[in-house]
PDB file of C-alpha atoms in Angstrom:
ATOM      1  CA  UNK A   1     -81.379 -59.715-146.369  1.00 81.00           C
ATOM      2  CA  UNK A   2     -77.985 -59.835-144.831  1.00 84.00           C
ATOM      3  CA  UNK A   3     -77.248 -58.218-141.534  1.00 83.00           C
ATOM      4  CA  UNK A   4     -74.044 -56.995-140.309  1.00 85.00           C
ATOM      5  CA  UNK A   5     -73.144 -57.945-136.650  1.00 84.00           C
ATOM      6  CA  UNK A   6     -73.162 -55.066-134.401  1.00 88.00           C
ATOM      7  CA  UNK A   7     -69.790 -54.257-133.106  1.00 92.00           C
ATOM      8  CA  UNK A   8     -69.685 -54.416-128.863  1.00 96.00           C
ATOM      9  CA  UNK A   9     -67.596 -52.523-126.684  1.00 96.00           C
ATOM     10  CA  UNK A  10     -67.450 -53.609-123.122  1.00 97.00           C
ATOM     11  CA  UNK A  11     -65.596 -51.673-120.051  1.00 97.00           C
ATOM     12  CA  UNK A  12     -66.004 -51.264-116.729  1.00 97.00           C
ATOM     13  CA  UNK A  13     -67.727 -47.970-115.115  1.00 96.00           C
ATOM     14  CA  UNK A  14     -64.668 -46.605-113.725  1.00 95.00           C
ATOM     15  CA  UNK A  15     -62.334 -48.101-116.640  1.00 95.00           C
ATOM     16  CA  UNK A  16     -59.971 -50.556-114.707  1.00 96.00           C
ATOM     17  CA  UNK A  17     -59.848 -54.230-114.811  1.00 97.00           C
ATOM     18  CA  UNK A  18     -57.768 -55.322-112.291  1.00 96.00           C
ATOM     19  CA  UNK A  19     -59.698 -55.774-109.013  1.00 96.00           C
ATOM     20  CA  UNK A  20     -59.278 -56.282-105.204  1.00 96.00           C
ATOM     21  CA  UNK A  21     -61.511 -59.309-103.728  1.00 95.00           C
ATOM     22  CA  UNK A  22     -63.168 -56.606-101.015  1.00 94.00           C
ATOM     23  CA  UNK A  23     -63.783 -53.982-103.631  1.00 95.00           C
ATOM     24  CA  UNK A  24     -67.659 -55.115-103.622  1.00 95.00           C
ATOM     25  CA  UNK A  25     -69.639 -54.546-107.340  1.00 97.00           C
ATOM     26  CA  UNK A  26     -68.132 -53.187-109.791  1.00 98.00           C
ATOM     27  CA  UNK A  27     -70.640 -51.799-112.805  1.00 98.00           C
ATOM     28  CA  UNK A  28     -70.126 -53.428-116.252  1.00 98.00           C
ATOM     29  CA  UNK A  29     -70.851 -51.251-119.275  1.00 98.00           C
ATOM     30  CA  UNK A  30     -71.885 -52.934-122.539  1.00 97.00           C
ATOM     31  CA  UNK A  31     -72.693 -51.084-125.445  1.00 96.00           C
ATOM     32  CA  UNK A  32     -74.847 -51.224-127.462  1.00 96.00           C
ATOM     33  CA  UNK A  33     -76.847 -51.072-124.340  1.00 96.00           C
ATOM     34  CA  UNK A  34     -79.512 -53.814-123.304  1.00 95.00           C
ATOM     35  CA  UNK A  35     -77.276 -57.169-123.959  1.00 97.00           C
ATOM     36  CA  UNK A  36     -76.628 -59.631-121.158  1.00 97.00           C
ATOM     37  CA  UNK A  37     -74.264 -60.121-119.072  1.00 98.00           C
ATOM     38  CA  UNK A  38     -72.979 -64.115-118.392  1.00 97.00           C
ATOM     39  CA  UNK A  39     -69.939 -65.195-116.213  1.00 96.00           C
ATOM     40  CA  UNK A  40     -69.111 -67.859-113.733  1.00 95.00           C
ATOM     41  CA  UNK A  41     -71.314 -68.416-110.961  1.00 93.00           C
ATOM     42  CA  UNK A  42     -72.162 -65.393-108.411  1.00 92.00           C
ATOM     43  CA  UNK A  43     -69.674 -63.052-110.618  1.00 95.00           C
ATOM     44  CA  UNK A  44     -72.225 -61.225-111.852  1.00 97.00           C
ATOM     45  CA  UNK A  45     -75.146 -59.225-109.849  1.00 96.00           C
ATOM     46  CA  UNK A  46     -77.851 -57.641-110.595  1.00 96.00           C
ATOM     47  CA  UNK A  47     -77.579 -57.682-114.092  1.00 96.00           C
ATOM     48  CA  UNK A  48     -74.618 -55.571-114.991  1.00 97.00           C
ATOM     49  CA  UNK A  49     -72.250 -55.769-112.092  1.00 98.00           C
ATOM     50  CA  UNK A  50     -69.218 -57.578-111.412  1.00 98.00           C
ATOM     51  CA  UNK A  51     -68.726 -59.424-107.331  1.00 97.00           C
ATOM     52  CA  UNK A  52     -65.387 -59.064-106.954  1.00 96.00           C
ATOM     53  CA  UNK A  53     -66.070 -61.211-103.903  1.00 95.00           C
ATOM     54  CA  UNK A  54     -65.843 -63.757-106.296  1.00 93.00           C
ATOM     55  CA  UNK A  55     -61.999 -63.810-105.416  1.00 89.00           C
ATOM     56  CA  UNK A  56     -62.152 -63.383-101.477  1.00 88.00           C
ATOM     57  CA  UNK A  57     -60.889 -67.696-101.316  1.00 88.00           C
ATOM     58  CA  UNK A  58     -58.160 -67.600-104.003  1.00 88.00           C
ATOM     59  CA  UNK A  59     -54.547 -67.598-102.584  1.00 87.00           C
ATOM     60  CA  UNK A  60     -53.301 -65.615-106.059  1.00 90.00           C
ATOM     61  CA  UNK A  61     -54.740 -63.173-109.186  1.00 92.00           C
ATOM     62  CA  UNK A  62     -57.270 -64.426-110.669  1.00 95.00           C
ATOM     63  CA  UNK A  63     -58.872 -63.960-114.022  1.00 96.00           C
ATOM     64  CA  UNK A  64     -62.480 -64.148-114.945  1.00 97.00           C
ATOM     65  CA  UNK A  65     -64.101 -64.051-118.702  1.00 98.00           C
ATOM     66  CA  UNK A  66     -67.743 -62.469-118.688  1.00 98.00           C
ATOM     67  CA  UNK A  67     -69.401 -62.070-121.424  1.00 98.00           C
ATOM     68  CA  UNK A  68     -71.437 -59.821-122.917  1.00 98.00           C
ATOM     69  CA  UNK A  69     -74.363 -60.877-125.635  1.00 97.00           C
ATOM     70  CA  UNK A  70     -76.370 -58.753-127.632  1.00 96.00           C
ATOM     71  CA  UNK A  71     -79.173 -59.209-130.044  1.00 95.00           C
ATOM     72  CA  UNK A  72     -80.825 -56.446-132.474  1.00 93.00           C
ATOM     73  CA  UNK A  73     -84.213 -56.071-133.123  1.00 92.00           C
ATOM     74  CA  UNK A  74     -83.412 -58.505-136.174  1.00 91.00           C
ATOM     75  CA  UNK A  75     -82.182 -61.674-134.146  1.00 91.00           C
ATOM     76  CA  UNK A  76     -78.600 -60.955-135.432  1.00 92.00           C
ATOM     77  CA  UNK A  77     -76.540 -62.033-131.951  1.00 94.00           C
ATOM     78  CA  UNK A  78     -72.907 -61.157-131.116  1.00 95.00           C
ATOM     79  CA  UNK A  79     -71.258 -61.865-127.985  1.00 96.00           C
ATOM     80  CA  UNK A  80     -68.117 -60.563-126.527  1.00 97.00           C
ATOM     81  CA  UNK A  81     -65.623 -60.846-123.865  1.00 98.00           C
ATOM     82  CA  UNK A  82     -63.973 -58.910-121.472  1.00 98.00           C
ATOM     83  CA  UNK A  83     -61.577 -60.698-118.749  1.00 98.00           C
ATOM     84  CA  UNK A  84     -61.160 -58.798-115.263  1.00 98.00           C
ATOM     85  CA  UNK A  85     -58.710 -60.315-112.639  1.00 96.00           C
ATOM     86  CA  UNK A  86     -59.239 -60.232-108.995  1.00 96.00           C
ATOM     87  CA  UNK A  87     -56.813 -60.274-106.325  1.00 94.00           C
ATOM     88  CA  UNK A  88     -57.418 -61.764-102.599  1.00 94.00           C
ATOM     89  CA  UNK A  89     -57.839 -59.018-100.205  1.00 94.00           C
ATOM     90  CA  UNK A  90     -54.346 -58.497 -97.791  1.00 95.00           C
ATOM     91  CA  UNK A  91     -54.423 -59.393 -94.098  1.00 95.00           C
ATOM     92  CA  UNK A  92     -52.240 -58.436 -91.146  1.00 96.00           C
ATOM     93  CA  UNK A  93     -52.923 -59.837 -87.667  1.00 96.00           C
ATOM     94  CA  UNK A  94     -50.395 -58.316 -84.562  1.00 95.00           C
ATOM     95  CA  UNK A  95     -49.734 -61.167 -81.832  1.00 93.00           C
ATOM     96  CA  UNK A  96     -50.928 -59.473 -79.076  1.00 89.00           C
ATOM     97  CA  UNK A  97     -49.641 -62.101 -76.731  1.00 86.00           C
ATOM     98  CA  UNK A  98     -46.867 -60.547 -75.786  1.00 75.00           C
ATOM     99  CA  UNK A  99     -46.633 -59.267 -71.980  1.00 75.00           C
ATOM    100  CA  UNK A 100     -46.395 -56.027 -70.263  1.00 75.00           C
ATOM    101  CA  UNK A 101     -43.550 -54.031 -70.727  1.00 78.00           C
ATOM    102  CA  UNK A 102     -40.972 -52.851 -67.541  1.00 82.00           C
ATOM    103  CA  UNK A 103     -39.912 -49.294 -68.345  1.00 84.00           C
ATOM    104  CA  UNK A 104     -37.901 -48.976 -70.123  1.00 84.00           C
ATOM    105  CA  UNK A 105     -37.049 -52.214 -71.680  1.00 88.00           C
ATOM    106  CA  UNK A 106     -37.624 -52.506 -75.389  1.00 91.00           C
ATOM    107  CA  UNK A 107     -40.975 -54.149 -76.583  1.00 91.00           C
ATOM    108  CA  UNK A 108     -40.567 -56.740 -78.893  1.00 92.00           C
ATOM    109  CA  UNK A 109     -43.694 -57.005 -81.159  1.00 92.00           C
ATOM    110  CA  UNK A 110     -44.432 -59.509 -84.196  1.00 94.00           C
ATOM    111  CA  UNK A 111     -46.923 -59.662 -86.984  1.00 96.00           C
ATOM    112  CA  UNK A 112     -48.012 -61.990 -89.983  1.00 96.00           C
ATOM    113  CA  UNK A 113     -49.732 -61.005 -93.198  1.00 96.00           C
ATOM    114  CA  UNK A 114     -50.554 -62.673 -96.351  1.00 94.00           C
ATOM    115  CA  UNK A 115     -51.817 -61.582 -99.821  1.00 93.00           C
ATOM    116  CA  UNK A 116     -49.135 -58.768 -99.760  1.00 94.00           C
ATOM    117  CA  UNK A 117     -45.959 -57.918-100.679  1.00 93.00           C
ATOM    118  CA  UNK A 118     -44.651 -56.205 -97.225  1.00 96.00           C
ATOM    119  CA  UNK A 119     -45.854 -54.125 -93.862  1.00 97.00           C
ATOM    120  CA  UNK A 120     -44.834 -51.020 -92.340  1.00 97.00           C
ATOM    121  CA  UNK A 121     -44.914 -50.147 -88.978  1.00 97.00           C
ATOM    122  CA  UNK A 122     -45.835 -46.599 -87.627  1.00 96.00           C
ATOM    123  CA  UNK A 123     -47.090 -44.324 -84.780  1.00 92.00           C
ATOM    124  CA  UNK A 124     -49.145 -41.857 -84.082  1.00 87.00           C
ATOM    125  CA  UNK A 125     -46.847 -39.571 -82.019  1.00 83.00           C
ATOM    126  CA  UNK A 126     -50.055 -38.314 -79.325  1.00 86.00           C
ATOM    127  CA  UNK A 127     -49.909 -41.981 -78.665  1.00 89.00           C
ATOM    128  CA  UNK A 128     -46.162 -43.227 -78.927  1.00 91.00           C
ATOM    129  CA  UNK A 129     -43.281 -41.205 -78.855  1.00 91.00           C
ATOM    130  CA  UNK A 130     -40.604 -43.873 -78.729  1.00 92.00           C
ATOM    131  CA  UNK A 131     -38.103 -45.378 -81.030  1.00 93.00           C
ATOM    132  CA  UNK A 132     -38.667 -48.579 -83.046  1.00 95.00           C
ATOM    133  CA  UNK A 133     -35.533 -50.820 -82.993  1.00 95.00           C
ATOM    134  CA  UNK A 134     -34.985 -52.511 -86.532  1.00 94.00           C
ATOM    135  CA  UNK A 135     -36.689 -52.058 -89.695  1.00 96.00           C
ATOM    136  CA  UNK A 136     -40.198 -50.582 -89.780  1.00 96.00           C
ATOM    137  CA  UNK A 137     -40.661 -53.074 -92.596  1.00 97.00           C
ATOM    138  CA  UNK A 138     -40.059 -56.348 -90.610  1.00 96.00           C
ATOM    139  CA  UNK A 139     -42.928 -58.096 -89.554  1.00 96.00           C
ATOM    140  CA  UNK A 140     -41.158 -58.090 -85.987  1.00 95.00           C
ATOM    141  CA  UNK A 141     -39.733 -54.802 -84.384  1.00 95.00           C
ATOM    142  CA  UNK A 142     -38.998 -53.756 -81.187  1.00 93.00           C
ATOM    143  CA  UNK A 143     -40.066 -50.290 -79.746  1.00 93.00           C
ATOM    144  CA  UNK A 144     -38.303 -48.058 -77.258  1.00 93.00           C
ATOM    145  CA  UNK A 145     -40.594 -45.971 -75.269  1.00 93.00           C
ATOM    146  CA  UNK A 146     -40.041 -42.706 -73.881  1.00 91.00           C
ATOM    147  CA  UNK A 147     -41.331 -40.557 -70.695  1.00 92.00           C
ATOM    148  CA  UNK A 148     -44.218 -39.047 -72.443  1.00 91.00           C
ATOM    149  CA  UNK A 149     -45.091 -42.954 -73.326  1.00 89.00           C
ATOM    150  CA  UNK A 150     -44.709 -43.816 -69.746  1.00 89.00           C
ATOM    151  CA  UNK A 151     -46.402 -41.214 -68.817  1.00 90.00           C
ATOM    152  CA  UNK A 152     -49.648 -41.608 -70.676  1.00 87.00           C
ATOM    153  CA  UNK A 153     -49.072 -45.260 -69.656  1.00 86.00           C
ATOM    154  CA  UNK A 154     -49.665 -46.732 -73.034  1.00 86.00           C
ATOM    155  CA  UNK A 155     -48.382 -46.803 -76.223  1.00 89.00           C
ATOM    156  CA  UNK A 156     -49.927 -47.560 -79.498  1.00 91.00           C
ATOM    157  CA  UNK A 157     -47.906 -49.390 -82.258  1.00 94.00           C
ATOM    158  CA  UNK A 158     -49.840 -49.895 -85.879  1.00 95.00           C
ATOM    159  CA  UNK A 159     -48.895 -51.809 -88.542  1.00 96.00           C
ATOM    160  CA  UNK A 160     -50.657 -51.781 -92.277  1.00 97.00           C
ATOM    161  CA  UNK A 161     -49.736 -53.692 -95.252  1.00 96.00           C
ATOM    162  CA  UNK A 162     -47.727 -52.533 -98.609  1.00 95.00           C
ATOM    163  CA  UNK A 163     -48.412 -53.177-101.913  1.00 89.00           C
ATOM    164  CA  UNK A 164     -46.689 -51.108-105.159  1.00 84.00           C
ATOM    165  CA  UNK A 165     -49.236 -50.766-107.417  1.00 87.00           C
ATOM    166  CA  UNK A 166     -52.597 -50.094-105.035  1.00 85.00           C
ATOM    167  CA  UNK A 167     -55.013 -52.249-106.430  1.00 92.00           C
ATOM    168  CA  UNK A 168     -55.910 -53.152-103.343  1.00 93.00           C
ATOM    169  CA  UNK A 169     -55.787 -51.190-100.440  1.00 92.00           C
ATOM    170  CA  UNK A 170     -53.689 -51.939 -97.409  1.00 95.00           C
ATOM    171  CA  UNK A 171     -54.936 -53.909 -94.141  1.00 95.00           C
ATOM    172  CA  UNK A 172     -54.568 -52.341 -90.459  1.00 96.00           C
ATOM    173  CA  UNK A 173     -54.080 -53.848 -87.739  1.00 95.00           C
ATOM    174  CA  UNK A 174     -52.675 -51.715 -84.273  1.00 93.00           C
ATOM    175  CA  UNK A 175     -52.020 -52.798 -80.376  1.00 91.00           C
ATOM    176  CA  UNK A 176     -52.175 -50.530 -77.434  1.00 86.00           C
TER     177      UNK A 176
END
C-alpha cells in the first residue's frame, strides 16, 4: 500500500529565528510531535533545544540548518529543515586607566566594543551631575563635573552598546 509522507512544520517556541550567541536554549517545536532533532555538533540539547552558544566564537551572523526527521508508525520517514542564525554576543570594555581627576578639569574617558553597531554613554544623575563634552555616541567623551559631583566625591559614567534591531541585547560596562 502506498503511504503519503507526512507533512512537517518546524518553529521555534517563541517564533523567531534570528538569535543572540548568550541567549542560552532555545526550544525547537516539530510537529508532528516525536521526530528528531539533528544539527551540527553541540547545537542541539536535550533533545529539542537549540545552544545558541553555538555562536559565542564567530566574529559575524551565522546560520545553522537543523533538521527535523520523523517516522510514522508505518516506517514512512520525512525530514525537514529549518535554518536559525546566531549572532556573537556585543562587548564593551571602559579603560579604566585613566587617572584622577583635579576639579574641575574635564575627564577624558575611552571605550572599545565589538559585535555592535555603536555605544552610548549615560548617567545616572544621583551619581553624576556633570556635562559630557562631545558625542554620547563616541567611544571617547569627556565629562564635566559639577559641585554636587565633587561633593559626593565620585562620579559614575556608564556606557552600553547599540544595536537597531535588538536581537541581542546591549553590553554594560560603567566606571566610578
Amino acid at each position: 500500500k502506498v503511504r503519503a509522507l507526512l507533512n512537517i512544520c518546524l518553529s521555534t517556541r517563541i517564533g523567531a529565528t534570528q538569535f543572540c550567541s548568550n541567549n542560552g536554549y532555545i526550544e525547537l517545536v516539530g510537529n508532528p510531535v516525536g521526530g528528531v532533532w539533528t544539527g551540527p555538533a553541540d547545537a542541539i540539547a536535550f533533545d529539542n533545544f537549540f545552544n545558541t552558544s553555538i555562536g559565542k566564537d564567530n566574529s559575524t551572523e551565522t546560520s545553522y540548518d537543523l533538521t527535523y526527521t520523523y517516522q510514522d508508525q508505518y516506517g514512512c520517514e520525512n525530514s525537514k529543515v529549518l535554518t536559525v542564525s546566531v549572532r556573537p554576543a556585543p562587548e564593551i570594555e571602559i579603560d579604566k586607566t585613566a587617572k584622577s581627576l583635579c576639579f574641575p578639569a574635564t575627564y577624558n574617558v575611552s571605550a572599545t566594543f565589538k559585535n555592535a553597531d555603536g555605544v552610548e554613554w549615560y548617567r545616572n544623575f544621583d551619581s553624576a551631575s556633570g556635562n559630557f563634552v562631545g558625542s554620547v555616541n563616541n567611544t571617547s567623551v569627556g565629562y564635566t563635573p559639577t559641585q554636587p559631583d565633587l561633593a559626593r566625591l565620585y562620579f559614575w559614567l556608564k556606557i552600553k552598546t547599540t544595536h537597531p534591531d535588538n536581537v541581542c541585547v546591549p553590553a554594560f560596562d560603567s566606571i566610578r
